[in-house]
PDB file of C-alpha atoms in Angstrom:
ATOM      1  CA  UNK A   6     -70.504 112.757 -92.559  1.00 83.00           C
ATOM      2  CA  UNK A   7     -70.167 109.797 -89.759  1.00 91.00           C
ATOM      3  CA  UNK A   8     -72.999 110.745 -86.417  1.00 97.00           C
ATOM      4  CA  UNK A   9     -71.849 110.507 -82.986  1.00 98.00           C
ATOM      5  CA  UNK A  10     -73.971 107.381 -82.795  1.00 97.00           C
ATOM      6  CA  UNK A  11     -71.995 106.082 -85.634  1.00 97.00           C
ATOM      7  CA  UNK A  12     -68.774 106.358 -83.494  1.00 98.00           C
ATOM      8  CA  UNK A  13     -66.992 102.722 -82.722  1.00 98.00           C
ATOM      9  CA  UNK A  14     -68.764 102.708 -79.242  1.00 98.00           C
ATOM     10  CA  UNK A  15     -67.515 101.005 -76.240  1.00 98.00           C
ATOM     11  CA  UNK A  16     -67.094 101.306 -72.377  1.00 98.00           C
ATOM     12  CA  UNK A  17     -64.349 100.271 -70.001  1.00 98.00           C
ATOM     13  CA  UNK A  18     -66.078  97.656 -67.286  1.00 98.00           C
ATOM     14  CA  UNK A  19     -64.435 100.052 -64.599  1.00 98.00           C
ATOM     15  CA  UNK A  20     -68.012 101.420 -64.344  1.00 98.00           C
ATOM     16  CA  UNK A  21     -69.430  98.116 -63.324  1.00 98.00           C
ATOM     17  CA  UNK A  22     -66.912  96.719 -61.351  1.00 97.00           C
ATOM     18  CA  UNK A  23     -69.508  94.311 -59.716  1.00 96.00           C
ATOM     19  CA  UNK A  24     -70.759  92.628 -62.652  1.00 98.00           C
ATOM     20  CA  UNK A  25     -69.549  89.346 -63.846  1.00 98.00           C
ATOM     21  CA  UNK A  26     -68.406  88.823 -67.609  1.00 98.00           C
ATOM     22  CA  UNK A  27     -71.723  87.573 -68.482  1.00 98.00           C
ATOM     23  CA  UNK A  28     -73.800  90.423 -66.898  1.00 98.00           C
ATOM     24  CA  UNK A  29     -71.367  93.200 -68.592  1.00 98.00           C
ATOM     25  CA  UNK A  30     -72.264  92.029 -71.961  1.00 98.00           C
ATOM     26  CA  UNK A  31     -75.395  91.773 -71.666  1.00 98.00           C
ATOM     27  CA  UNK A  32     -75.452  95.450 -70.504  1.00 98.00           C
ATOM     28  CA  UNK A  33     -73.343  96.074 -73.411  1.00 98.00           C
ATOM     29  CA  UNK A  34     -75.361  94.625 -75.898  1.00 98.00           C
ATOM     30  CA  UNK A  35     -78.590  96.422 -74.337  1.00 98.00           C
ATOM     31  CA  UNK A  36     -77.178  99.725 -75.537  1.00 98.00           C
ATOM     32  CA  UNK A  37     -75.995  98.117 -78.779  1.00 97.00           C
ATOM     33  CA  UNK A  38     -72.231  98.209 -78.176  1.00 98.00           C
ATOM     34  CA  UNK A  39     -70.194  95.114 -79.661  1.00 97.00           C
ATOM     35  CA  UNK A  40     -67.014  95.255 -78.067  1.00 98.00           C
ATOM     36  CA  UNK A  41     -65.672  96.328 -74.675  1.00 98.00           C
ATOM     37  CA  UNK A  42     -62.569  97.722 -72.923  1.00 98.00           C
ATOM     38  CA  UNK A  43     -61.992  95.723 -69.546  1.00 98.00           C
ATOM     39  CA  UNK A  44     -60.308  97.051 -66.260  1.00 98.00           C
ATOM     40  CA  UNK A  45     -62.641  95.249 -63.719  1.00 98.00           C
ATOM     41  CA  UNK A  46     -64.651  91.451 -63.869  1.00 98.00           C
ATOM     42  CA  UNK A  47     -66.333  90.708 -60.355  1.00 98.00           C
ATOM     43  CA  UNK A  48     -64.334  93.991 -58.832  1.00 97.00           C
ATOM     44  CA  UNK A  49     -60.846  92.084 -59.468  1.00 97.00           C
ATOM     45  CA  UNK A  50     -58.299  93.482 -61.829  1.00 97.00           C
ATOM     46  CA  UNK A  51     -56.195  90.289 -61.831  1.00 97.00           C
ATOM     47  CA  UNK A  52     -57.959  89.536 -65.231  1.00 97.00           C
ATOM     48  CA  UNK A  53     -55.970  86.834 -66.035  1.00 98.00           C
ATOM     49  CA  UNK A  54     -56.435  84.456 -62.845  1.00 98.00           C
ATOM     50  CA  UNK A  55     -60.154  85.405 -63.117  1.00 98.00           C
ATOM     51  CA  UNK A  56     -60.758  83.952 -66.278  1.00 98.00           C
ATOM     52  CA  UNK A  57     -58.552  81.026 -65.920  1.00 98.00           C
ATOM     53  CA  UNK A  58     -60.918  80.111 -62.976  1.00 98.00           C
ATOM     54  CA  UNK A  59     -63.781  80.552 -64.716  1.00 98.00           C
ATOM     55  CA  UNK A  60     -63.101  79.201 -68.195  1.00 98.00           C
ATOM     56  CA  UNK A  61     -60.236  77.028 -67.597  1.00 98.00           C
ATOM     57  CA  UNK A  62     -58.094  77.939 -70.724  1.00 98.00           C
ATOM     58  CA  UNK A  63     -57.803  80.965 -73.430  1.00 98.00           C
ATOM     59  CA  UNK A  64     -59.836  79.181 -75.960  1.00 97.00           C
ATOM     60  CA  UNK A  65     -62.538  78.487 -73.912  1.00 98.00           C
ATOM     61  CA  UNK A  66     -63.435  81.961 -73.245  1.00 98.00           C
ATOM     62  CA  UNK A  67     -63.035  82.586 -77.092  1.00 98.00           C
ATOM     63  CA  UNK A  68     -65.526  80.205 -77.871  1.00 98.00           C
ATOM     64  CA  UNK A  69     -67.487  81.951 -75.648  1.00 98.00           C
ATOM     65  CA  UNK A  70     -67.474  85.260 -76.474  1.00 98.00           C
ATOM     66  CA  UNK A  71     -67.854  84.466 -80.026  1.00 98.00           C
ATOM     67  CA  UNK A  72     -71.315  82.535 -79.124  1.00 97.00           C
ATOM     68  CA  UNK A  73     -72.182  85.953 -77.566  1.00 97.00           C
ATOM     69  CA  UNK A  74     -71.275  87.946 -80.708  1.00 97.00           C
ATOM     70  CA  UNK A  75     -68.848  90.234 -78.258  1.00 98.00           C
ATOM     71  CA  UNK A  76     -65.493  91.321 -78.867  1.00 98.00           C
ATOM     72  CA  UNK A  77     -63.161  92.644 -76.417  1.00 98.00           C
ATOM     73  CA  UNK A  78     -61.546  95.994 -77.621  1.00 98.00           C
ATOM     74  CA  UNK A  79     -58.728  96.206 -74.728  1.00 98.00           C
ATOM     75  CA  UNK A  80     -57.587  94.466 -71.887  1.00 98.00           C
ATOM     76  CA  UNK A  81     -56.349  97.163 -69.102  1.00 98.00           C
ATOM     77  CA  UNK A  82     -53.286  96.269 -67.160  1.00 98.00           C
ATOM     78  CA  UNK A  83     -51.673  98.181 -64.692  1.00 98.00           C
ATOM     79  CA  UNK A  84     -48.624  98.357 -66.012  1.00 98.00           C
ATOM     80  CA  UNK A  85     -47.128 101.762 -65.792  1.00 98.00           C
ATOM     81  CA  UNK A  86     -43.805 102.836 -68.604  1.00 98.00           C
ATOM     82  CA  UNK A  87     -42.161 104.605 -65.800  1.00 98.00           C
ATOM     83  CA  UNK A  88     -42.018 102.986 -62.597  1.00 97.00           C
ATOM     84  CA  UNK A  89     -42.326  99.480 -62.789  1.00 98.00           C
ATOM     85  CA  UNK A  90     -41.020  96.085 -61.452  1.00 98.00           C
ATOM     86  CA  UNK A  91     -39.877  92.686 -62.761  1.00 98.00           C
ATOM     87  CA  UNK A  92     -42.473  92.082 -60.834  1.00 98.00           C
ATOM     88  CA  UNK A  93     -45.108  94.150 -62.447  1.00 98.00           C
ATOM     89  CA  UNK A  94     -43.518  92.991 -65.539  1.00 98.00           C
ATOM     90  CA  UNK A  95     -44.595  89.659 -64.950  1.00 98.00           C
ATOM     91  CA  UNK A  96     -48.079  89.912 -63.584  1.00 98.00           C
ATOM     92  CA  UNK A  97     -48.550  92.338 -67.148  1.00 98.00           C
ATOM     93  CA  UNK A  98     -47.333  89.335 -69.270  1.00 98.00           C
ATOM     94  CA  UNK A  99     -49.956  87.001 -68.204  1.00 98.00           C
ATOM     95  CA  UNK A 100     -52.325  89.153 -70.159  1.00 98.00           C
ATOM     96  CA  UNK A 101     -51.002  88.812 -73.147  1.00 98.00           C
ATOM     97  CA  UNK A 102     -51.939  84.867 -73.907  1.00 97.00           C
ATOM     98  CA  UNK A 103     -55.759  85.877 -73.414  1.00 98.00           C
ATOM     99  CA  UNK A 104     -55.434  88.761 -75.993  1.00 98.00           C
ATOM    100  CA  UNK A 105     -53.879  86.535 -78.027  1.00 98.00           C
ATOM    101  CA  UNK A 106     -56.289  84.010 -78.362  1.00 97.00           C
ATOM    102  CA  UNK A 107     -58.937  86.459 -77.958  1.00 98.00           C
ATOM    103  CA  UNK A 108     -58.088  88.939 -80.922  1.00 98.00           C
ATOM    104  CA  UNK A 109     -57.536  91.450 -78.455  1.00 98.00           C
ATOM    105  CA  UNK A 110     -55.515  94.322 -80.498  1.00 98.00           C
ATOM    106  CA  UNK A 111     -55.024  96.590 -77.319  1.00 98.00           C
ATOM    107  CA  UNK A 112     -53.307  96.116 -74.286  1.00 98.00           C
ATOM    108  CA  UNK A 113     -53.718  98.834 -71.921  1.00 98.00           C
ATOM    109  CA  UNK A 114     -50.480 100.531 -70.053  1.00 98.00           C
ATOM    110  CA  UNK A 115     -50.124 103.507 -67.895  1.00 98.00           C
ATOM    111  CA  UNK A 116     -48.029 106.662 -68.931  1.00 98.00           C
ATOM    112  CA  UNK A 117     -46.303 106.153 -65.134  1.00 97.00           C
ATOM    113  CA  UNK A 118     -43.422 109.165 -63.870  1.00 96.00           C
ATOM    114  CA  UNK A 119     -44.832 113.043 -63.067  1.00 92.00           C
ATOM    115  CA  UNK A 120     -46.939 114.918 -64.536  1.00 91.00           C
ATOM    116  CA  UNK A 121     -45.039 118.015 -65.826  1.00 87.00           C
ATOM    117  CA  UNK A 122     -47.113 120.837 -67.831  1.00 80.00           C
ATOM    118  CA  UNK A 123     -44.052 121.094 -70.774  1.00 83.00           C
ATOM    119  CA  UNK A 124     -41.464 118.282 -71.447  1.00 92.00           C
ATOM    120  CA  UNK A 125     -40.553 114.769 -70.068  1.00 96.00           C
ATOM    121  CA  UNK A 126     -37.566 114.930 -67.059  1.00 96.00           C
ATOM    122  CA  UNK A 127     -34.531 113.173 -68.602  1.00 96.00           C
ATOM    123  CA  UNK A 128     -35.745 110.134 -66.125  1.00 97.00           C
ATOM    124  CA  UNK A 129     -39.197 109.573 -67.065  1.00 97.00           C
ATOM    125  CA  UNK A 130     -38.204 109.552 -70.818  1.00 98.00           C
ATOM    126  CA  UNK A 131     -35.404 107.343 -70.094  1.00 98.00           C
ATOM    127  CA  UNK A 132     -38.107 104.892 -68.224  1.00 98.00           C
ATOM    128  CA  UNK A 133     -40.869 105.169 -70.848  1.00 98.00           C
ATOM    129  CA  UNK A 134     -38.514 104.172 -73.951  1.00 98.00           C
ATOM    130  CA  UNK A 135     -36.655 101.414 -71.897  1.00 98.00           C
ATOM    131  CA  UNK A 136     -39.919  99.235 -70.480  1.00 98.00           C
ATOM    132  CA  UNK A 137     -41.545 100.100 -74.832  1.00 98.00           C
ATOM    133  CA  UNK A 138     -38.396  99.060 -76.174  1.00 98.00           C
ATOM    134  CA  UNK A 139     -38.805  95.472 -73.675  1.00 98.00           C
ATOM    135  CA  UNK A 140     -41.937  94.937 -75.295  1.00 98.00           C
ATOM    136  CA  UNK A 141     -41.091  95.277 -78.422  1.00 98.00           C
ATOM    137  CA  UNK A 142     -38.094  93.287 -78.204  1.00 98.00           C
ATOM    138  CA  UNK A 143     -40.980  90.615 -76.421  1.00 98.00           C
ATOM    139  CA  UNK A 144     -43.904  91.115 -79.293  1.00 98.00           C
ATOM    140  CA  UNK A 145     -41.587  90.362 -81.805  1.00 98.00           C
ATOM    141  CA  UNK A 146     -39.583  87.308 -80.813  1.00 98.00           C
ATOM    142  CA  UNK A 147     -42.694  86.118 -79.983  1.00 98.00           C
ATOM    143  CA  UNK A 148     -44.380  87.126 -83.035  1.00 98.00           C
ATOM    144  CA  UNK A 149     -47.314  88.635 -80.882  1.00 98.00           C
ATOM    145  CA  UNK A 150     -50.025  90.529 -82.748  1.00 98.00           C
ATOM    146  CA  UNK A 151     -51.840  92.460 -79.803  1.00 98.00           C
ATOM    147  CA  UNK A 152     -50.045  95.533 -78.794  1.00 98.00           C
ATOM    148  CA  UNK A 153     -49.990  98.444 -75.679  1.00 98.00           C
ATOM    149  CA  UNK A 154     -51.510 101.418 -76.077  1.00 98.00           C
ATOM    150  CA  UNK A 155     -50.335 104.350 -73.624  1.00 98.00           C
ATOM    151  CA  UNK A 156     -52.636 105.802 -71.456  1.00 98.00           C
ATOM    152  CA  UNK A 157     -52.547 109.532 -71.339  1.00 97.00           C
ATOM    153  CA  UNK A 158     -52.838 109.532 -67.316  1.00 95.00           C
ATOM    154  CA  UNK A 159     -49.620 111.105 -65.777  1.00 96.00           C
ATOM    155  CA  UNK A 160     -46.461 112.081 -67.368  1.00 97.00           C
ATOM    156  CA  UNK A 161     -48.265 112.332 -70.466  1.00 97.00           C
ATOM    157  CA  UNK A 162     -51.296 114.766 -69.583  1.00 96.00           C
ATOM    158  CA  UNK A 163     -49.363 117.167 -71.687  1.00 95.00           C
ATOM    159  CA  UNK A 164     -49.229 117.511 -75.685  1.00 97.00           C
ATOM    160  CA  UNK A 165     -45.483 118.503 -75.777  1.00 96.00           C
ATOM    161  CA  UNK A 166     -45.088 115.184 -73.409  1.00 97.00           C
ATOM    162  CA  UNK A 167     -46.204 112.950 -75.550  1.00 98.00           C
ATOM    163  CA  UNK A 168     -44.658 114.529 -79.192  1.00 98.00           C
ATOM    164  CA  UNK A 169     -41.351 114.257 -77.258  1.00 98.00           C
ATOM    165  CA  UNK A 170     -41.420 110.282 -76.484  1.00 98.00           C
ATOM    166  CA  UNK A 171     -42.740 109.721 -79.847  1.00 98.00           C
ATOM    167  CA  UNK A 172     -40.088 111.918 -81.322  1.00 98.00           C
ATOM    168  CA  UNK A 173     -37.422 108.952 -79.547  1.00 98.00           C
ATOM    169  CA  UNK A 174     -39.217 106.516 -81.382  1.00 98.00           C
ATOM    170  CA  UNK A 175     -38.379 104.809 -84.712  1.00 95.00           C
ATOM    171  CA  UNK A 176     -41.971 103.702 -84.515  1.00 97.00           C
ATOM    172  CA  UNK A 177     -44.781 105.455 -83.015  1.00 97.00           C
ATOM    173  CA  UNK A 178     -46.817 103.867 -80.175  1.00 98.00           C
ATOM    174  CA  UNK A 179     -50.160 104.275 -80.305  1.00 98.00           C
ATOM    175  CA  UNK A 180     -52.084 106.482 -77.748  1.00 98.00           C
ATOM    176  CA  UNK A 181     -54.883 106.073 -75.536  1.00 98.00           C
ATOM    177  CA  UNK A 182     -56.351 109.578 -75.151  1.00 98.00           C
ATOM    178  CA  UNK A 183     -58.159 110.703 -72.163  1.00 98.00           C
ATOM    179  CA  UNK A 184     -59.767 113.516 -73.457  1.00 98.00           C
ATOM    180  CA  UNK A 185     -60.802 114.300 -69.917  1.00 97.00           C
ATOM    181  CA  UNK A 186     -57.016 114.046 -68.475  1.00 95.00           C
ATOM    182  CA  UNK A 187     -55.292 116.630 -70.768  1.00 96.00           C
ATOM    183  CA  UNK A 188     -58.538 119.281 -70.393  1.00 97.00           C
ATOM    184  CA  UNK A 189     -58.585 119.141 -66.589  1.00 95.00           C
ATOM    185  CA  UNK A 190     -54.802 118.238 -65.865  1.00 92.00           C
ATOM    186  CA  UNK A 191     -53.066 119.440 -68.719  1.00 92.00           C
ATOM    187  CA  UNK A 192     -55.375 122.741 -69.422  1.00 95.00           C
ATOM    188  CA  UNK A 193     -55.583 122.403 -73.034  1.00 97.00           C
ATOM    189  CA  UNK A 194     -58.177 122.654 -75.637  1.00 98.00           C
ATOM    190  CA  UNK A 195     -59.463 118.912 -76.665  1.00 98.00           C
ATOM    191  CA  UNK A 196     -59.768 120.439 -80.362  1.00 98.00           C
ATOM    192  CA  UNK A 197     -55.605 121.478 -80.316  1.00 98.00           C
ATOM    193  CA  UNK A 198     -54.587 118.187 -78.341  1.00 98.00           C
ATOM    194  CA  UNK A 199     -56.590 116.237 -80.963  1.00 98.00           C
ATOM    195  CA  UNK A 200     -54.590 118.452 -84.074  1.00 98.00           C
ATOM    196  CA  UNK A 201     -51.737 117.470 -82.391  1.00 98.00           C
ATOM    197  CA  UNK A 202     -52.299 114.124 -81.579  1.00 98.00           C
ATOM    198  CA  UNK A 203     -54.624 112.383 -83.648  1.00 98.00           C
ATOM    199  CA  UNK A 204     -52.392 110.338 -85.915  1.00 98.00           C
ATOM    200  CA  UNK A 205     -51.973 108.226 -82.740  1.00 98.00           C
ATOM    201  CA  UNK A 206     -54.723 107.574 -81.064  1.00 98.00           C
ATOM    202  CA  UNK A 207     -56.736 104.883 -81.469  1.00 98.00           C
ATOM    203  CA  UNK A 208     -59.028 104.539 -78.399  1.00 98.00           C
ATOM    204  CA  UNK A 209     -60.228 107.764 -76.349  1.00 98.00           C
ATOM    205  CA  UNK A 210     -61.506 107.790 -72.829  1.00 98.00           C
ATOM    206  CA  UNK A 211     -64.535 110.485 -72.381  1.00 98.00           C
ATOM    207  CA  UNK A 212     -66.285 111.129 -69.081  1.00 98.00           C
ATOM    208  CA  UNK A 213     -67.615 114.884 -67.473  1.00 98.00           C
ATOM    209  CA  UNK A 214     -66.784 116.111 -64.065  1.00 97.00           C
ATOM    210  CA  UNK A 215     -66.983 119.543 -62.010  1.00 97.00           C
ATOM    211  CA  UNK A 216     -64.378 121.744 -60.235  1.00 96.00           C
ATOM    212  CA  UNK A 217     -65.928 120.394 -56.979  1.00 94.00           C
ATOM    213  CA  UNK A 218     -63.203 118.478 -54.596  1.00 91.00           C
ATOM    214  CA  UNK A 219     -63.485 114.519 -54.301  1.00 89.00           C
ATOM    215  CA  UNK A 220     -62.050 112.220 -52.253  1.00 88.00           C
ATOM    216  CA  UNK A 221     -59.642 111.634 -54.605  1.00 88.00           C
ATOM    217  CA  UNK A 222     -59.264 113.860 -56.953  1.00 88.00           C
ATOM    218  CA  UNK A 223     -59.631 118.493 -56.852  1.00 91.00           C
ATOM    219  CA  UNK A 224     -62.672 117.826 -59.154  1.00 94.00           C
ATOM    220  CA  UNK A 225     -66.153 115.380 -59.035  1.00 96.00           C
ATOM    221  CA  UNK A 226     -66.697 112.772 -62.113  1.00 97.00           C
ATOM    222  CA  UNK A 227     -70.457 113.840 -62.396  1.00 97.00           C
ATOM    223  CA  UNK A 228     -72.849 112.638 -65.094  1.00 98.00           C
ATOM    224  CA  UNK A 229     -72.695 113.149 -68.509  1.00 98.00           C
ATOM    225  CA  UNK A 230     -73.579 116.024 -70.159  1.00 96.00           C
ATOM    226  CA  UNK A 231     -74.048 118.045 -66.761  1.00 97.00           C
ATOM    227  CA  UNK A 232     -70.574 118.999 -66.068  1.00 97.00           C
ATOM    228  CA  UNK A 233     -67.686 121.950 -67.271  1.00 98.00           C
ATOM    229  CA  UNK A 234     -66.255 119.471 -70.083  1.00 98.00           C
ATOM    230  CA  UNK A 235     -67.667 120.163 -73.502  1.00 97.00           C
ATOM    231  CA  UNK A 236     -68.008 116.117 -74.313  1.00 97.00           C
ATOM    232  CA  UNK A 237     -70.868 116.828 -76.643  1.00 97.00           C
ATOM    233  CA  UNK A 238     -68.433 118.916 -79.005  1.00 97.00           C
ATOM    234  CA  UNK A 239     -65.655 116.142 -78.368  1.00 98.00           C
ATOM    235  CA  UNK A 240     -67.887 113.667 -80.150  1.00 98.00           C
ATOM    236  CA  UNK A 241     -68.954 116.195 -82.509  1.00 98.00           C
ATOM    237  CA  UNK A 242     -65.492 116.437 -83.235  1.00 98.00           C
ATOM    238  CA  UNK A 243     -64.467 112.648 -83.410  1.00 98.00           C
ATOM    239  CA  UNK A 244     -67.416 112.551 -85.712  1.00 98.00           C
ATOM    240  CA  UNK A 245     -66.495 115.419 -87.713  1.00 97.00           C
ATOM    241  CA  UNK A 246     -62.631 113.910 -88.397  1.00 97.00           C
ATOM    242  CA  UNK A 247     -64.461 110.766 -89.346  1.00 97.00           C
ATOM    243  CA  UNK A 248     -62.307 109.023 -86.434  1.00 98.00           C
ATOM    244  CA  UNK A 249     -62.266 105.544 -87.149  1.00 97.00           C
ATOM    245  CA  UNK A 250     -60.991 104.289 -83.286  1.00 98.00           C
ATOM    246  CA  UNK A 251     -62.215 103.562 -80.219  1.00 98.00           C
ATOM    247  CA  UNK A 252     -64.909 105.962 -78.232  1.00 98.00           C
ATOM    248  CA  UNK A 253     -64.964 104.354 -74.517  1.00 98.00           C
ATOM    249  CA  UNK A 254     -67.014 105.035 -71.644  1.00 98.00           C
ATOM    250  CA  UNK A 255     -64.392 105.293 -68.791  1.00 98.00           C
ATOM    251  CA  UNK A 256     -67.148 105.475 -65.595  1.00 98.00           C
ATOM    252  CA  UNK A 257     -64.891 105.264 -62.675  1.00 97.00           C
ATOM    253  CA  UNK A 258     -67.419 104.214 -60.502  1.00 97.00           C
ATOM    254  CA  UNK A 259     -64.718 101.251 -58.905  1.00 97.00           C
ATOM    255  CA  UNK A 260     -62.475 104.314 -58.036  1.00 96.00           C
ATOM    256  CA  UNK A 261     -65.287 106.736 -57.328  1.00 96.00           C
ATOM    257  CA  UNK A 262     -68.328 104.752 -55.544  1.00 96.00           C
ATOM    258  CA  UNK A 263     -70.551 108.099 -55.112  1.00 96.00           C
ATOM    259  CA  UNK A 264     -71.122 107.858 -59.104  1.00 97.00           C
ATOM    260  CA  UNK A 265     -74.167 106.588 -60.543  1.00 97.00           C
ATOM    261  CA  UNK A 266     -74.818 103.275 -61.939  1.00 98.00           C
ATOM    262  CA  UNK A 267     -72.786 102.747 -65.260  1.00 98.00           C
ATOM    263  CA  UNK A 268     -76.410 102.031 -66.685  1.00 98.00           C
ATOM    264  CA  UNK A 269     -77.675 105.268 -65.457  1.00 98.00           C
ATOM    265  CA  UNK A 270     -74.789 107.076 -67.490  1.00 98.00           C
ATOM    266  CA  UNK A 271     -75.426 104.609 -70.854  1.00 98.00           C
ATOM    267  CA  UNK A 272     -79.440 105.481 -70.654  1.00 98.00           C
ATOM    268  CA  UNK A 273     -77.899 109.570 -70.781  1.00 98.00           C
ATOM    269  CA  UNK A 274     -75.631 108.996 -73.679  1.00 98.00           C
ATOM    270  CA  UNK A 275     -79.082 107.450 -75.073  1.00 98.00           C
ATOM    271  CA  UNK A 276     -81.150 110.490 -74.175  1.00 97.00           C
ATOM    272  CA  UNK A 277     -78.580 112.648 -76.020  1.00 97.00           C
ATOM    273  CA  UNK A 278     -78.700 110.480 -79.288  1.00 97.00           C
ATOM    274  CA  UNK A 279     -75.352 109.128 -78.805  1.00 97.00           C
ATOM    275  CA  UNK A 280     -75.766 105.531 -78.380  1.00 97.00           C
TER     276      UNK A 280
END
């Protein structure tokens, strides 16, 4: 039976939003992770213009990360399903030549719309399948092998949510689970929502947090281990299934600055035998 430490370890560079590209893998490869899920580089999310300045050209950066034996799991966007512009359209399509060049299989999208505890509102549904079935239309003319993955952050915090938009598709879209987001927001069990929804997820957000008020949020991110979300059974549990995906480190310390150091958090996951 697979070990928590023998999980397909990563974390999103959220947690270090000050960091350049060079200092995140090192930090990375400290902890002996090999590939990582990107959000922030130099606290800028425009990923694209970022590493055109600094490497000039797709391949370049290629060539680089394959002299420092790192691969890049996902690129984040901030592209939401429901809600979004030709505008926000655009500025997610300039991702797409760097994953291409960089073997990135994941491109990161938000769920988008309202959070509702049962079903999808005719709208949001309507939304989702339109802006998936633009991509697709997209990845295939273009022959594109990275694809989105679907953030479980709004209008999908709910297991019934997200059967129902796969249910509209001929093809399921894969799933990026926060485990966190459907426990706290969605009330339910990590061990049902993963029943339910395992045969699409292939990346998982974990993190901990307390029913204490935040700036931004009715509950504190707080640090692993130490809060009301049972992430030690989570892993167990990934573990257990023999999950095969993505286990990523979202530390929101770009969003939430009163969090600990990103390193703090990897040395815990160390002290608990996970990494």
């Amino acid at each position: 039976m697979k070990t928590v430490k023998e999980l397909n370890w990563s974390f999103s560079s959220l947690g270090c939003p000050e960091l350049n590209l060079e200092e995140i893998v090192r930090l990375a490869k400290q902890y002996g992770i090999g590939g990582l899920e990107l959000r922030t580089v130099e606290d800028r999310v425009d990923m694209p213009a970022l590493f055109s300045e600094r490497f000039g050209s797709p391949e370049n950066l290629n060539d680089w990360l394959v002299e420092a034996s790192m691969r890049i799991q996902a690129l984040d966007s901030s592209l939401k399903l429901v809600g979004n512009s030709a505008e926000d359209r655009d500025a997610f399509l300039e991702f797409v030549e760097w994953a291409e060049a960089l073997d990135v299989p994941s491109l990161r999208v938000f769920d988008g719309g309202t959070y509702d505890a049962s079903t999808l509102s005719d709208e949001d549904l309507a939304q989702a399948l339109e802006t998936i079935n633009w991509w697709r239309s997209l990845r295939q003319k273009h022959g594109w092998n990275s694809d989105i993955i679907i953030e479980t952050h709004d209008c999908l915090t709910a297991t019934p949510a997200i059967q129902q938009l796969q249910s509209h598709l001929d093809d399921p879209q894969m799933i990026l689970w926060d485990t966190h987001h459907t426990w706290k927001k969605g009330g339910e069990d990590p061990r049902e929502t993963w029943q339910a929804i395992r045969q699409w997820v292939n990346h998982v957000h974990v993190k901990d947090s307390v029913s204490k008020p935040s700036a931004r949020h009715p509950f504190s991110y707080i640090m692993l281990g130490e809060g009301e979300f049972d992430l030690g059974g989570t892993l167990s549990m990934f573990a257990e299934s023999g999950y095969e995906g993505i286990v990523s480190l979202e530390w929101e310390r770009k969003w939430h600055p009163y969090l600990e150091p990103l390193s703090d958090a990897l040395a815990k996951a160390r002290e608990f035998g996970w990494l």
